[in-house]
Amino acid sequence: MLILIAVHFLVAALLPAVAARWGRAAFVLAALPPAAALVTALSWSATVLNGSPPTETLSWAPSIGLDLTLRLDPLSLLMIVLVSGVGALVFVYYAAYTPPEGIGRNSSLLVVFAGSMLGLVTADDVFSLYVFWEFTTVCSFLLVGGAGLTKLARRSATQALLVTGFGGLTMLLGLILLGTAAGSFRISAIVAYPPSGAVVEVAVVLLLVGALTKSAQVPFHPWLPAAMVAPTPVSAYLHAAAMVKAGVYLVARFAPGFAELPAWWIPLVVLGLWTMVLGGVRALREHDLKKLLAFGTVSQLGFLIVLLGVGEHVAAVAGATMVLAHGLFKSALFLAVGVIDKLTGTRDVRELSGLGRRWPVFTGFVVLAAASMAGAPPLLGFVGKEAAFQALQAEPLVLVVLVLGSALTVAYSLRFLVGAFGTRPGVSLVDSEGPGAALAAPVAIPALAGLVLAFAPGIVEPVIAGYASAYPVAEPYGLALWHGFTLPLLLSAVVLGGGWLVYRFATGRAGWLPEAVHAQTGYDRVVMALDSVARGVTGRLQAGSVPVYLGVILMVAVVVPGAGLLAGVAPLPRMQWFDSWMQVPLAIVVLVAAGLAVLARRRLTAVLVTGVIGYGIGALFLVDGGPDLALAQFLVESLTLVVFVFVLRRMPPRFSEDRRPLSEGRWVKAVVACVAGTFVAVLAVLFSANRDGLPEASVEYIQRAQEDAGASNVVNAIIVDFRAFDTVGEIAVLAVAATGAASLILASHRARRKADR
C-alpha cells in the first residue's frame, strides 16, 4: 500500500505536463492509480478475511517511535472499494465532462486526494491518519475554490477549510490524548485495548468533533451544500463517495473500542438523528438538483453516523452495508446531475421537463440509483435499511426518528426523479441529445451494482461481516432481500408510503424553518465574532512600539513556562562562583558594559558598549577552552558592529534629547528587563547544575569522534563532520552579513562621491 500511495503522488506530479500535451487524456492516466489500488486490495481480500490483515511500516523517527503504519482490514477494504473504485469511474467520467480549462490542476489535485484517502483508510497510527486527513482537507479547499474567480467559490472553499480544519486540529488533540492514555499510538492497539478514565472521555469528545465536522453533521453541516460550487465530478467523488465518508470511517474505526461510553454514543445518536431529519427537510426545499443531493447527503450521513455509532453487531452490519450503498447510489446521482447540467445547461427542476421521454435508458439507470437511496426493493439500499430497522427495534425512540428520516429520504428521492425527468405543465420540453457512453457508463455501473449486490449480497457480506465481527453477536443476521413478514418489512412499507405522502403534500412547503436557527447563520456570526475579537486584540496589543512587543514577549516567556519549569527542578547542589580567576575581570567588564549600554544616551555609544559585551562573552568562551566558539562570537560581533555603525550614520546621534531622570515608563522597562534577565540566568544555572550525566547525543559524539572523524577535539568533529550542514548554514549567514556590510560601505562611498560633485 505504501507504494500505491506513492504512485498516486508521483502520477499527480506528472499530470500537469500530460494535460498540457494531451488534454483530457490526463484523466485517463489519473484513473490508473486508484484502479490499481482497487485491484491490489481485492487481491488481498482472502488474506484480510482470514483474520490476517496485511501490515506495512515505514519508520519516520524510530528513536521516538514515529512510524507510518498501514493496515488493510475489512473496514479498510470496504472503504477502498468506494475511494478507489468510484474514484476511477469519476476520473473516466471527468475526461468526457470537463471543459479544456483547468485539466492539469484538477486532475492532479484529484489524484492527490485519492492517494490521501487511500492512506487515511489504511493508516494504523494516529499521526499518519491525521496527516492524510489534512491532505484531504487541503485538496477539498483547492478543488472547491477552483481558480478563485468568483466570490461564492472563495467563500465556500474557505468555509469548508475553516470547519473541517478546525475539526481536524481538535481530532488531533483527541488522538494524542487517546494514544497517551493507551500507551500506544497504533489505532488497532487502542481499539483492541481501549483505555478508560476522565481523560479518555474528553479525548473521545474531541475525536467526535473531527468526525462530525468532516461528515457535515449538525451544527457543522452548512459547508457541504455550500461546496456544491465545485464541478459536479468533484462533488460526486469528494462529497458522495470519499471525503464526507472520512468522518463516518473515523466513527466506524473507533466505535468497537468506545461505543459503550456515553460520551461516544449520546452525541452521535442525537446529532445523527437531528442531521438526518434536518437534511431531509432542507432537501425538499431545494430547486437545484445538486443542492438537493447535497442536503440529501447530509441526511444520509446522519443515518450512517447513528448506525455505526451505537456499537451493536447488527447495526454495524447495517452501517457497513449502507456505507457501500450510499457511495454507489449517491455517486451515480451526482454524475447524472452533471450530465443533465452539461447537456441541458440547467440543474433547476423548474426549468426541466420531458427528459425521461428523451433519455429513457439513462433515466432507467438514474431511477435505480434513486430507488436505492429511497430504500426501495430490490436494491442494496433496501437491504441495508431493513438491517437498520432490525438492529434498532429495541430502541423505539431512535427507530421512530429513523422511520421519519427515511420517509423524508423517499420524498426527496421522488422530488429528484420527477423534477429531473418528469414532464412539467407549462414548461417547454427540453430538446437535447442523450448522453454518450463515456458519460452514461460511470452512472450506470454504480447504479447497476446496487441492483446486483441486492440479489447477491454474498459478494460483499464477508467483508461486512468481517468488520461487524468486532462486536459481540447477540443474534446472527445475514443480508438478504427477503427475511419474511417482519417488523422491518412493515416499517419499510410505512416509509415508502409515508414518503410518497410527504412528497405529495409537503414538497416546496418546508419554508417554516426560521432563519435564526439556520446553521449557516450561526457560522456567519461566529466568523464575524472572531473577526471582531481579532481586530480588538490586535488594536490593543499592536501598539506600534517595539519595546512594548519585546516586553510582552519577555513577560510571557517568564510567566507561562516559568512556574512549570521551576516546579520540577531539584534543589541546587553546592556551586562555586568561578572556575578560573580570569573569569572574574571578564565578568566585571561584561557587567559594566551592560550598565553603560542602558545608561548611554548616544546611539553609537550604546552600540560600542554592546560590542564590548559580545567580545567579553567571546573571551569567556576562550578561557573555558572553546576557541572555535570564541572565534565565531568574535566574527559575528565584528560584522554586527560594522553593520550597526553604518546604519546609525543615517540616524540622529542621540536616542532622545530628554535629560530628565527615568520616567515611570522607563522604570517599567527596567523592571521587565531585570526580571527577564534574572529568570534566564537562574534557569541557565539550574539546568546546567541538574544534569544527570551527559545526554545520549553527547556520549555518541564523544565515542565516535576519534573513530568516525579522526578528531581528538569533539567540538571540531561536531562542527566539521557530524553537523557539517549546520556549519555550512552558519557560514552562509556570516557571508550574507559580510555582504550586507560591504554593500553599506560601498553605498556610503558612492553617496560621498555624489555629494562632493
Tab-separated table of C-alpha atoms in Angstrom, residues 159 163 212-213 215-227 274-275 278-279 282 294-295 298-299 513 517-520:
chain	number	residue	atom	x	y	z
A	159	GLN	CA	-15.880	27.763	4.862
A	163	VAL	CA	-14.849	23.984	9.514
A	212	LEU	CA	-18.837	15.448	12.874
A	213	THR	CA	-17.196	18.342	11.035
A	215	SER	CA	-19.114	14.343	7.720
A	216	ALA	CA	-21.176	17.561	7.850
A	217	GLN	CA	-23.267	16.842	10.926
A	218	VAL	CA	-25.321	19.411	12.810
A	219	PRO	CA	-24.256	22.114	13.578
A	220	PHE	CA	-21.302	21.908	11.164
A	221	HIS	CA	-23.259	20.795	8.084
A	222	PRO	CA	-23.611	24.020	6.008
A	223	TRP	CA	-20.152	23.700	4.467
A	224	LEU	CA	-21.278	20.698	2.390
A	225	PRO	CA	-24.182	22.340	0.497
A	226	ALA	CA	-22.014	25.446	0.058
A	227	ALA	CA	-19.303	23.284	-1.528
A	274	TRP	CA	-31.144	15.546	14.106
A	275	THR	CA	-28.998	15.781	10.985
A	278	LEU	CA	-32.988	18.369	9.109
A	279	GLY	CA	-31.152	17.363	5.943
A	282	ARG	CA	-33.898	21.077	3.631
A	294	ALA	CA	-26.151	17.785	-1.071
A	295	PHE	CA	-28.766	18.102	1.674
A	298	VAL	CA	-26.144	15.430	4.866
A	299	SER	CA	-29.252	13.479	5.870
A	513	LEU	CA	-37.795	26.683	9.318
A	517	VAL	CA	-31.817	28.631	13.623
A	518	HIS	CA	-30.103	28.053	10.304
A	519	ALA	CA	-26.606	26.766	10.961
A	520	GLN	CA	-25.256	28.920	8.119
